[in-house]
Amino acid sequence: MARFHRLRNLVTGGAGFLGSHLVDKLMERGEEVICLDNYSTGRKENISKWIGHKRFELIRHDVTLPIQLEIDRIWHLACPASPIHYQFNPIKTAKTSFLGTYNMLGLARRVEAKLLLASTSEIYGNPAVNPQAESYKGSVNPIGIRACYNEGKRIAETLCFDYKRMHATEIAIIRIFNTYGPRMLPNDGRVISNFIVQALKGEPITIFGDGNQTRSFCYVEDLINGMVKLMDKKYSLPVNIGNPEEISILNLSKLITKKINPNINLIHKELPDEDPLQRRPEIKIAKQELGWEPTISLEKGLDTTIEWFKANL
Ligand code: NAD
Ligand code: UDP
């Protein structure tokens, strides 16, 4: 049926790091946005500039409970993303992934909305192949301390596909690789925010393990552009969105200290259980299907992020 109104978007987790950048983008596109959040790791400041705008609404709600709204698109991001936050109450994290996605898919089905799930590279677990393509099935420990999150996201993907097969619900699945940028919480616990905050405060940089484990970091603006392109397309298989520029955690620490204060000490701490040794996205599908690839280098993205932390710490 043709729609004669502005696109009505529901952004779950909209007060969080990625969610708030997505809200900005949708508002700038002239669309309607309902931002839904329980503020467990999100902040009202992230979206405060839109409060009072006629196309913007803010709802405090927990996605583990159903909700009825009239919308066209659901961007389902609600879920803690940093290991220290998702491991704080792992049962709640698993409930958020399963019940949250189930409730949002139920809503999508009722109002015939399209749902985009924010999935993660964590579904590949501790990968035996590098880079990870979407066809890689993963190596995940179902009883490990990351399982509440990575198994949670795997069942969330399963639910999306079963809603698609059973009810023809329109879905999109973005597998997000480590993303960084302005608005990460200073106490978020993720590596880039930790290293920047430590260096700015003159505290030692905490390297977990020997620091030879790798990650590939995507700047938030690139990530949000990929997410929006995916929602706008018909493609419904999972798509990796990330920056294939892979770096060891030790080299990342050197890059950040070089930019802030080269005299800062590094200290080694125990590597957390289940910490993946390597991670790098294969992004052929994103290039072919969405015409997307990252445009912002780690060097440039770090400069912007460091400036933001300097102004906001
Ligand atoms: P974030 O913690 O900043 O944002 C998550 C938001 O969801 C917060 O605002 C939080 O308050 C809200 N939330 C959590 N549980 C909720 C619940 N039960 N009901 C309602 N709201 C709830 O994290 P982020 O980095 O912005 O991540 C957003 C999404 O992207 C998550 O689903 C995460 O799994 C996914 N993701 C992020 C990354 C990354 O590098 N940032 C990587 C992979 C996947
Ligand atoms: N890490 C670290 N010091 C920190 C925080 C994280 O060495 O202060 C390491 C962590 O062990 C992991 C990598 O950095 O190997 C990325 O951690 P993060 O929590 O950012 O993301 P994830 O492990 O979920 O990819």
PDB file of C-alpha atoms in Angstrom, residues 133-259:
ATOM      1  CA  ALA A 133      32.717 -13.520   5.715  1.00  0.00           C
ATOM      2  CA  GLU A 134      28.959 -13.710   6.309  1.00  0.00           C
ATOM      3  CA  SER A 135      29.052 -17.379   5.240  1.00  0.00           C
ATOM      4  CA  TYR A 136      31.315 -18.267   8.201  1.00  0.00           C
ATOM      5  CA  LYS A 137      29.182 -20.040  10.791  1.00  0.00           C
ATOM      6  CA  GLY A 138      31.322 -19.030  13.767  1.00  0.00           C
ATOM      7  CA  SER A 139      33.020 -20.663  16.697  1.00  0.00           C
ATOM      8  CA  VAL A 140      30.991 -19.776  19.761  1.00  0.00           C
ATOM      9  CA  ASN A 141      31.072 -21.258  23.257  1.00  0.00           C
ATOM     10  CA  PRO A 142      27.435 -21.526  24.399  1.00  0.00           C
ATOM     11  CA  ILE A 143      28.415 -21.669  28.083  1.00  0.00           C
ATOM     12  CA  GLY A 144      31.094 -18.950  28.111  1.00  0.00           C
ATOM     13  CA  ILE A 145      30.822 -15.504  29.698  1.00  0.00           C
ATOM     14  CA  ARG A 146      30.231 -13.882  26.290  1.00  0.00           C
ATOM     15  CA  ALA A 147      27.376 -16.268  25.429  1.00  0.00           C
ATOM     16  CA  CYS A 148      24.630 -14.054  26.926  1.00  0.00           C
ATOM     17  CA  TYR A 149      25.560 -11.581  24.199  1.00  0.00           C
ATOM     18  CA  ASN A 150      26.851 -13.618  21.245  1.00  0.00           C
ATOM     19  CA  GLU A 151      24.371 -16.485  21.584  1.00  0.00           C
ATOM     20  CA  GLY A 152      21.723 -13.842  22.344  1.00  0.00           C
ATOM     21  CA  LYS A 153      22.429 -12.144  19.017  1.00  0.00           C
ATOM     22  CA  ARG A 154      22.507 -15.508  17.222  1.00  0.00           C
ATOM     23  CA  ILE A 155      18.998 -16.384  18.458  1.00  0.00           C
ATOM     24  CA  ALA A 156      17.903 -12.838  17.560  1.00  0.00           C
ATOM     25  CA  GLU A 157      19.073 -13.467  13.971  1.00  0.00           C
ATOM     26  CA  THR A 158      17.258 -16.838  14.022  1.00  0.00           C
ATOM     27  CA  LEU A 159      14.026 -15.162  15.142  1.00  0.00           C
ATOM     28  CA  CYS A 160      14.304 -12.617  12.306  1.00  0.00           C
ATOM     29  CA  PHE A 161      14.634 -15.365   9.725  1.00  0.00           C
ATOM     30  CA  ASP A 162      11.745 -17.383  11.185  1.00  0.00           C
ATOM     31  CA  TYR A 163       9.500 -14.286  11.102  1.00  0.00           C
ATOM     32  CA  LYS A 164      10.562 -13.763   7.487  1.00  0.00           C
ATOM     33  CA  ARG A 165       9.841 -17.398   6.558  1.00  0.00           C
ATOM     34  CA  MET A 166       6.590 -17.755   8.554  1.00  0.00           C
ATOM     35  CA  HIS A 167       5.072 -14.288   8.274  1.00  0.00           C
ATOM     36  CA  ALA A 168       6.946 -12.651   5.372  1.00  0.00           C
ATOM     37  CA  THR A 169       8.175  -9.945   7.783  1.00  0.00           C
ATOM     38  CA  GLU A 170      10.662  -7.677   6.032  1.00  0.00           C
ATOM     39  CA  ILE A 171      14.014  -7.858   7.777  1.00  0.00           C
ATOM     40  CA  ALA A 172      17.593  -6.634   7.476  1.00  0.00           C
ATOM     41  CA  ILE A 173      20.519  -7.837   9.572  1.00  0.00           C
ATOM     42  CA  ILE A 174      23.644  -5.758  10.033  1.00  0.00           C
ATOM     43  CA  ARG A 175      26.626  -7.529  11.621  1.00  0.00           C
ATOM     44  CA  ILE A 176      28.457  -4.620  13.201  1.00  0.00           C
ATOM     45  CA  PHE A 177      32.218  -4.832  13.800  1.00  0.00           C
ATOM     46  CA  ASN A 178      33.894  -2.760  16.557  1.00  0.00           C
ATOM     47  CA  THR A 179      32.737   0.818  16.099  1.00  0.00           C
ATOM     48  CA  TYR A 180      34.022   3.921  17.873  1.00  0.00           C
ATOM     49  CA  GLY A 181      33.542   7.664  17.911  1.00  0.00           C
ATOM     50  CA  PRO A 182      32.053  10.591  19.829  1.00  0.00           C
ATOM     51  CA  ARG A 183      29.458   9.748  22.545  1.00  0.00           C
ATOM     52  CA  MET A 184      31.057   6.522  23.727  1.00  0.00           C
ATOM     53  CA  LEU A 185      30.720   6.555  27.511  1.00  0.00           C
ATOM     54  CA  PRO A 186      34.019   7.338  29.285  1.00  0.00           C
ATOM     55  CA  ASN A 187      33.370   4.321  31.537  1.00  0.00           C
ATOM     56  CA  ASP A 188      32.054   2.204  28.681  1.00  0.00           C
ATOM     57  CA  GLY A 189      34.892  -0.301  29.045  1.00  0.00           C
ATOM     58  CA  ARG A 190      35.548  -0.701  25.324  1.00  0.00           C
ATOM     59  CA  VAL A 191      39.120  -0.463  24.253  1.00  0.00           C
ATOM     60  CA  ILE A 192      39.190   2.840  22.347  1.00  0.00           C
ATOM     61  CA  SER A 193      37.297   4.810  24.991  1.00  0.00           C
ATOM     62  CA  ASN A 194      39.387   3.202  27.762  1.00  0.00           C
ATOM     63  CA  PHE A 195      42.708   4.044  26.079  1.00  0.00           C
ATOM     64  CA  ILE A 196      41.732   7.625  25.215  1.00  0.00           C
ATOM     65  CA  VAL A 197      40.361   8.361  28.692  1.00  0.00           C
ATOM     66  CA  GLN A 198      43.393   6.774  30.384  1.00  0.00           C
ATOM     67  CA  ALA A 199      45.831   8.740  28.204  1.00  0.00           C
ATOM     68  CA  LEU A 200      43.976  12.024  28.740  1.00  0.00           C
ATOM     69  CA  LYS A 201      43.984  11.486  32.514  1.00  0.00           C
ATOM     70  CA  GLY A 202      47.677  10.525  32.499  1.00  0.00           C
ATOM     71  CA  GLU A 203      46.880   7.025  33.798  1.00  0.00           C
ATOM     72  CA  PRO A 204      48.608   3.851  32.545  1.00  0.00           C
ATOM     73  CA  ILE A 205      47.073   2.184  29.508  1.00  0.00           C
ATOM     74  CA  THR A 206      45.599  -1.226  30.375  1.00  0.00           C
ATOM     75  CA  ILE A 207      46.554  -3.878  27.820  1.00  0.00           C
ATOM     76  CA  PHE A 208      44.655  -7.103  28.384  1.00  0.00           C
ATOM     77  CA  GLY A 209      46.892 -10.111  27.700  1.00  0.00           C
ATOM     78  CA  ASP A 210      49.958  -9.632  25.481  1.00  0.00           C
ATOM     79  CA  GLY A 211      48.117  -7.184  23.224  1.00  0.00           C
ATOM     80  CA  ASN A 212      48.660  -9.274  20.095  1.00  0.00           C
ATOM     81  CA  GLN A 213      44.927  -9.892  19.687  1.00  0.00           C
ATOM     82  CA  THR A 214      43.498  -7.871  16.801  1.00  0.00           C
ATOM     83  CA  ARG A 215      40.363  -5.884  16.069  1.00  0.00           C
ATOM     84  CA  SER A 216      39.239  -3.743  13.108  1.00  0.00           C
ATOM     85  CA  PHE A 217      37.714  -0.410  14.059  1.00  0.00           C
ATOM     86  CA  CYS A 218      35.041   1.428  12.111  1.00  0.00           C
ATOM     87  CA  TYR A 219      34.267   5.128  12.630  1.00  0.00           C
ATOM     88  CA  VAL A 220      30.659   5.718  13.705  1.00  0.00           C
ATOM     89  CA  GLU A 221      29.734   7.916  10.713  1.00  0.00           C
ATOM     90  CA  ASP A 222      30.753   5.194   8.238  1.00  0.00           C
ATOM     91  CA  LEU A 223      28.834   2.600  10.230  1.00  0.00           C
ATOM     92  CA  ILE A 224      25.613   4.642  10.309  1.00  0.00           C
ATOM     93  CA  ASN A 225      25.848   5.279   6.544  1.00  0.00           C
ATOM     94  CA  GLY A 226      26.106   1.505   5.996  1.00  0.00           C
ATOM     95  CA  MET A 227      23.177   0.829   8.304  1.00  0.00           C
ATOM     96  CA  VAL A 228      20.932   3.309   6.504  1.00  0.00           C
ATOM     97  CA  LYS A 229      21.931   1.957   3.074  1.00  0.00           C
ATOM     98  CA  LEU A 230      21.046  -1.549   4.228  1.00  0.00           C
ATOM     99  CA  MET A 231      17.595  -0.524   5.520  1.00  0.00           C
ATOM    100  CA  ASP A 232      16.911   1.341   2.272  1.00  0.00           C
ATOM    101  CA  LYS A 233      17.694  -1.783   0.160  1.00  0.00           C
ATOM    102  CA  LYS A 234      15.713  -4.988  -0.312  1.00  0.00           C
ATOM    103  CA  TYR A 235      18.676  -7.248   0.596  1.00  0.00           C
ATOM    104  CA  SER A 236      17.664  -9.481   3.535  1.00  0.00           C
ATOM    105  CA  LEU A 237      20.648 -11.723   4.251  1.00  0.00           C
ATOM    106  CA  PRO A 238      23.119 -10.654   6.970  1.00  0.00           C
ATOM    107  CA  VAL A 239      25.666  -8.017   5.941  1.00  0.00           C
ATOM    108  CA  ASN A 240      28.995  -7.275   7.664  1.00  0.00           C
ATOM    109  CA  ILE A 241      29.599  -3.573   8.194  1.00  0.00           C
ATOM    110  CA  GLY A 242      33.031  -2.698   9.489  1.00  0.00           C
ATOM    111  CA  ASN A 243      36.402  -1.326   8.533  1.00  0.00           C
ATOM    112  CA  PRO A 244      38.837  -4.049   7.382  1.00  0.00           C
ATOM    113  CA  GLU A 245      41.836  -2.036   8.682  1.00  0.00           C
ATOM    114  CA  GLU A 246      43.036  -4.617  11.258  1.00  0.00           C
ATOM    115  CA  ILE A 247      45.318  -3.612  14.140  1.00  0.00           C
ATOM    116  CA  SER A 248      46.708  -5.317  17.242  1.00  0.00           C
ATOM    117  CA  ILE A 249      45.615  -3.897  20.581  1.00  0.00           C
ATOM    118  CA  LEU A 250      49.263  -3.135  21.417  1.00  0.00           C
ATOM    119  CA  ASN A 251      49.674  -1.090  18.218  1.00  0.00           C
ATOM    120  CA  LEU A 252      46.365   0.641  18.895  1.00  0.00           C
ATOM    121  CA  SER A 253      47.660   1.708  22.315  1.00  0.00           C
ATOM    122  CA  LYS A 254      50.830   3.107  20.689  1.00  0.00           C
ATOM    123  CA  LEU A 255      48.800   5.009  18.113  1.00  0.00           C
ATOM    124  CA  ILE A 256      46.638   6.603  20.801  1.00  0.00           C
ATOM    125  CA  THR A 257      49.486   7.464  23.199  1.00  0.00           C
ATOM    126  CA  LYS A 258      51.468   8.956  20.298  1.00  0.00           C
ATOM    127  CA  LYS A 259      48.534  11.294  19.649  1.00  0.00           C
TER     128      LYS A 259
END
